[in-house]
mmCIF file of C-alpha atoms in Angstrom:
data_model
loop_
_atom_site.group_PDB
_atom_site.id
_atom_site.type_symbol
_atom_site.label_atom_id
_atom_site.label_comp_id
_atom_site.label_asym_id
_atom_site.label_seq_id
_atom_site.Cartn_x
_atom_site.Cartn_y
_atom_site.Cartn_z
ATOM 1 C CA MET A 1 18.611 36.767 10.316
ATOM 2 C CA LEU A 2 19.150 33.028 9.894
ATOM 3 C CA ILE A 3 16.047 30.892 9.873
ATOM 4 C CA ILE A 4 16.406 27.167 10.161
ATOM 5 C CA VAL A 5 13.531 25.055 8.960
ATOM 6 C CA THR A 6 13.608 21.410 9.841
ATOM 7 C CA LEU A 7 11.756 19.027 7.563
ATOM 8 C CA CYS A 8 11.453 15.454 8.565
ATOM 9 C CA VAL A 9 9.965 12.694 6.455
ATOM 10 C CA THR A 10 8.673 10.203 8.951
ATOM 11 C CA ILE A 11 10.658 7.213 7.722
ATOM 12 C CA LYS A 12 9.141 4.751 10.181
ATOM 13 C CA GLU A 13 5.623 5.494 8.927
ATOM 14 C CA VAL A 14 6.658 5.343 5.275
ATOM 15 C CA MET A 15 8.564 2.096 5.834
ATOM 16 C CA SER A 16 5.630 0.628 7.732
ATOM 17 C CA ALA A 17 3.369 1.440 4.804
ATOM 18 C CA SER A 18 5.732 -0.089 2.273
ATOM 19 C CA THR A 19 5.991 -3.285 4.342
ATOM 20 C CA LYS A 20 2.212 -3.621 4.450
ATOM 21 C CA LEU A 21 1.977 -2.895 0.750
ATOM 22 C CA SER A 22 4.688 -5.363 -0.229
ATOM 23 C CA THR A 23 3.100 -8.057 1.957
ATOM 24 C CA ALA A 24 -0.317 -7.452 0.400
ATOM 25 C CA LEU A 25 1.206 -7.522 -3.089
ATOM 26 C CA LYS A 26 2.968 -10.838 -2.440
ATOM 27 C CA ALA A 27 -0.321 -12.365 -1.300
ATOM 28 C CA LEU A 28 -2.244 -10.932 -4.261
ATOM 29 C CA CYS A 29 0.355 -12.236 -6.728
ATOM 30 C CA TYR A 30 0.066 -15.666 -5.129
ATOM 31 C CA PHE A 31 -3.741 -15.513 -5.406
ATOM 32 C CA ALA A 32 -3.526 -14.459 -9.064
ATOM 33 C CA GLU A 33 -1.142 -17.303 -9.842
ATOM 34 C CA SER A 34 -3.305 -19.932 -8.140
ATOM 35 C CA HIS A 35 -6.733 -18.591 -9.154
ATOM 36 C CA PRO A 36 -9.464 -19.902 -8.860
ATOM 37 C CA GLU A 37 -8.212 -22.225 -6.115
ATOM 38 C CA PRO A 38 -8.706 -20.665 -2.644
ATOM 39 C CA LYS A 39 -5.675 -20.586 -0.352
ATOM 40 C CA SER A 40 -6.024 -20.989 3.403
ATOM 41 C CA SER A 41 -4.596 -18.377 5.748
ATOM 42 C CA ALA A 42 -2.323 -21.126 7.107
ATOM 43 C CA MET A 43 -0.788 -21.851 3.663
ATOM 44 C CA ILE A 44 -0.134 -18.294 2.549
ATOM 45 C CA PRO A 45 2.479 -17.138 5.121
ATOM 46 C CA ASN A 46 4.762 -20.078 4.328
ATOM 47 C CA ARG A 47 4.453 -19.522 0.578
ATOM 48 C CA ILE A 48 5.238 -15.797 0.656
ATOM 49 C CA GLY A 49 7.377 -15.620 3.816
ATOM 50 C CA VAL A 50 5.341 -13.273 6.001
ATOM 51 C CA ASN A 51 3.981 -13.152 9.547
ATOM 52 C CA ALA A 52 0.619 -14.979 9.726
ATOM 53 C CA SER A 53 -0.986 -12.527 12.157
ATOM 54 C CA LYS A 54 -0.081 -9.457 10.084
ATOM 55 C CA LEU A 55 -1.212 -11.224 6.928
ATOM 56 C CA ARG A 56 -4.649 -12.021 8.411
ATOM 57 C CA LYS A 57 -5.159 -8.325 9.224
ATOM 58 C CA LEU A 58 -4.240 -7.355 5.665
ATOM 59 C CA LEU A 59 -6.478 -10.058 4.183
ATOM 60 C CA SER A 60 -9.361 -8.760 6.279
ATOM 61 C CA MET A 61 -8.842 -5.245 4.873
ATOM 62 C CA LEU A 62 -8.506 -6.555 1.316
ATOM 63 C CA THR A 63 -11.721 -8.558 1.767
ATOM 64 C CA LYS A 64 -13.619 -5.528 3.113
ATOM 65 C CA ASN A 65 -12.513 -3.600 0.031
ATOM 66 C CA ASN A 66 -13.649 -6.348 -2.386
ATOM 67 C CA ILE A 67 -10.155 -7.118 -3.637
ATOM 68 C CA VAL A 68 -10.078 -10.658 -2.274
ATOM 69 C CA GLU A 69 -12.866 -13.021 -1.378
ATOM 70 C CA SER A 70 -13.056 -15.306 1.622
ATOM 71 C CA THR A 71 -14.668 -18.705 1.093
ATOM 72 C CA GLN A 72 -15.873 -21.082 3.785
ATOM 73 C CA GLY A 73 -15.759 -24.848 4.070
ATOM 74 C CA ILE A 74 -13.234 -27.641 3.947
ATOM 75 C CA SER A 75 -11.522 -26.262 0.862
ATOM 76 C CA GLY A 76 -12.129 -22.640 1.837
ATOM 77 C CA GLY A 77 -9.678 -19.813 1.957
ATOM 78 C CA PHE A 78 -8.922 -16.607 0.127
ATOM 79 C CA LEU A 79 -8.934 -15.888 -3.582
ATOM 80 C CA LEU A 80 -8.498 -12.891 -5.814
ATOM 81 C CA LYS A 81 -11.796 -11.159 -6.591
ATOM 82 C CA LYS A 82 -10.544 -8.521 -9.059
ATOM 83 C CA ASP A 83 -8.888 -8.925 -12.422
ATOM 84 C CA PRO A 84 -5.126 -8.223 -12.085
ATOM 85 C CA ALA A 85 -5.289 -6.206 -15.323
ATOM 86 C CA VAL A 86 -7.549 -3.583 -13.694
ATOM 87 C CA LEU A 87 -6.470 -3.803 -10.044
ATOM 88 C CA HIS A 88 -3.989 -0.967 -9.542
ATOM 89 C CA LEU A 89 -1.455 -0.248 -6.841
ATOM 90 C CA GLN A 90 -3.277 2.850 -5.561
ATOM 91 C CA GLU A 91 -6.462 0.840 -4.950
ATOM 92 C CA ILE A 92 -4.503 -1.793 -3.029
ATOM 93 C CA TYR A 93 -2.668 0.872 -1.025
ATOM 94 C CA CYS A 94 -5.905 2.662 -0.106
ATOM 95 C CA ALA A 95 -7.434 -0.636 1.013
ATOM 96 C CA ILE A 96 -4.698 -1.292 3.573
ATOM 97 C CA GLU A 97 -3.590 2.200 4.611
ATOM 98 C CA ASP A 98 -5.369 5.168 6.125
ATOM 99 C CA ARG A 99 -2.563 7.642 5.489
ATOM 100 C CA LYS A 100 -0.891 9.126 2.462
ATOM 101 C CA ALA A 101 1.933 7.295 0.728
ATOM 102 C CA PHE A 102 4.230 10.255 1.367
ATOM 103 C CA HIS A 103 4.109 11.772 4.842
ATOM 104 C CA LEU A 104 5.804 15.041 5.742
ATOM 105 C CA ASP A 105 6.271 16.509 9.198
ATOM 106 C CA VAL A 106 7.328 20.110 9.675
ATOM 107 C CA ASN A 107 8.438 21.703 12.899
ATOM 108 C CA TYR A 108 6.260 24.578 14.005
ATOM 109 C CA THR A 109 7.788 27.420 15.997
ATOM 110 C CA LYS A 110 6.504 30.129 18.271
ATOM 111 C CA GLY A 111 7.704 33.601 18.936
ATOM 112 C CA GLU A 112 9.322 36.123 16.631
ATOM 113 C CA VAL A 113 10.295 33.677 13.844
ATOM 114 C CA GLN A 114 6.823 32.145 13.592
ATOM 115 C CA LYS A 115 5.828 34.095 10.448
ATOM 116 C CA GLU A 116 9.039 33.238 8.588
ATOM 117 C CA THR A 117 8.899 29.557 9.466
ATOM 118 C CA ALA A 118 5.213 29.477 8.524
ATOM 119 C CA LYS A 119 6.177 30.643 5.012
ATOM 120 C CA PHE A 120 8.699 27.824 4.685
ATOM 121 C CA ASN A 121 6.329 25.260 6.157
ATOM 122 C CA ASN A 122 3.507 26.293 3.822
ATOM 123 C CA TYR A 123 5.817 26.143 0.825
ATOM 124 C CA PHE A 124 7.059 22.655 1.681
ATOM 125 C CA LEU A 125 3.608 21.366 2.581
ATOM 126 C CA ASP A 126 2.305 22.583 -0.804
ATOM 127 C CA LEU A 127 5.313 21.132 -2.605
ATOM 128 C CA PHE A 128 4.904 17.734 -0.992
ATOM 129 C CA ALA A 129 1.153 17.777 -1.617
ATOM 130 C CA GLU A 130 2.067 17.979 -5.311
ATOM 131 C CA VAL A 131 4.523 15.103 -4.871
ATOM 132 C CA GLN A 132 1.753 13.097 -3.185
ATOM 133 C CA VAL A 133 -0.521 13.610 -6.217
ATOM 134 C CA GLU A 134 2.286 12.456 -8.523
ATOM 135 C CA ILE A 135 2.852 9.351 -6.383
ATOM 136 C CA GLU A 136 -0.859 8.515 -6.476
ATOM 137 C CA ASP A 137 -1.012 9.016 -10.254
ATOM 138 C CA LYS A 138 2.018 6.758 -10.723
ATOM 139 C CA MET A 139 0.451 4.090 -8.478
ATOM 140 C CA ARG A 140 -2.771 4.197 -10.532
ATOM 141 C CA GLY A 141 -0.712 3.361 -13.618
ATOM 142 C CA ILE A 142 0.730 0.162 -12.122
ATOM 143 C CA THR A 143 -1.578 -2.857 -12.158
ATOM 144 C CA LEU A 144 -1.202 -6.190 -10.426
ATOM 145 C CA ALA A 145 -0.761 -7.666 -13.929
ATOM 146 C CA ASN A 146 2.263 -5.353 -14.447
ATOM 147 C CA ILE A 147 3.762 -6.526 -11.169
ATOM 148 C CA LEU A 148 3.164 -10.198 -11.999
ATOM 149 C CA LYS A 149 4.904 -9.743 -15.341
ATOM 150 C CA ASN A 150 7.864 -7.923 -13.783
ATOM 151 C CA VAL A 151 8.443 -10.626 -11.156
ATOM 152 C CA GLY A 152 8.080 -13.453 -13.673
ATOM 153 C CA MET A 153 4.751 -14.824 -12.457
ATOM 154 C CA ASN A 154 1.723 -15.759 -14.544
ATOM 155 C CA SER A 155 -1.868 -15.074 -13.630
ATOM 156 C CA SER A 156 -4.470 -17.779 -14.049
ATOM 157 C CA TYR A 157 -7.231 -15.323 -13.109
ATOM 158 C CA LYS A 158 -10.546 -15.842 -14.854
ATOM 159 C CA SER A 159 -13.564 -13.705 -14.017
#
C-alpha cells in the first residue's frame, strides 16, 4: 500500500514573519545608532526604507513590550529602551509575532488510510517541534548588538 503524506511549510506566513522581523530590526538598529535622540515616526520610514503604516504598527507592538519608548512633545518620537547587548532576536520576534517562527501544515485524511497518515503527521509534527525549539534557542543567542556589529553600525546606547 502506498501512502502519500503531503507536508507544506506555509511560506507566505513564514515570509510575512521575516518581513516584520527585518523591518523591526532595521528600526531598532537605527534607534541604537541614534540613541538617546528620539526619532519621529515620519523620519524612520525614509531612513530605513519601509512602509510608514506597517512601521507604526510594529512600533506600537515594540512599545507595548518595553523594547522601545515613545516620547511626546516637539522633539518627541521613538527611542530604544533596552540595551542592544541584552536584547535578543527571540524577544523581538515574540513582541511582533503571535505565531511560531517555523510553521508546519500537514494534510489530514479520512477513511482507511487515516491511521497511517496520522503516524506520519505525528512524526513530522514532533520533528518540527524540535526544530522550532532549536530556532528559538538560536534566536536567543543573537543580540541586537551582534546584528549592529555584523551590519557595520555602532550603538550609542546608554542606559
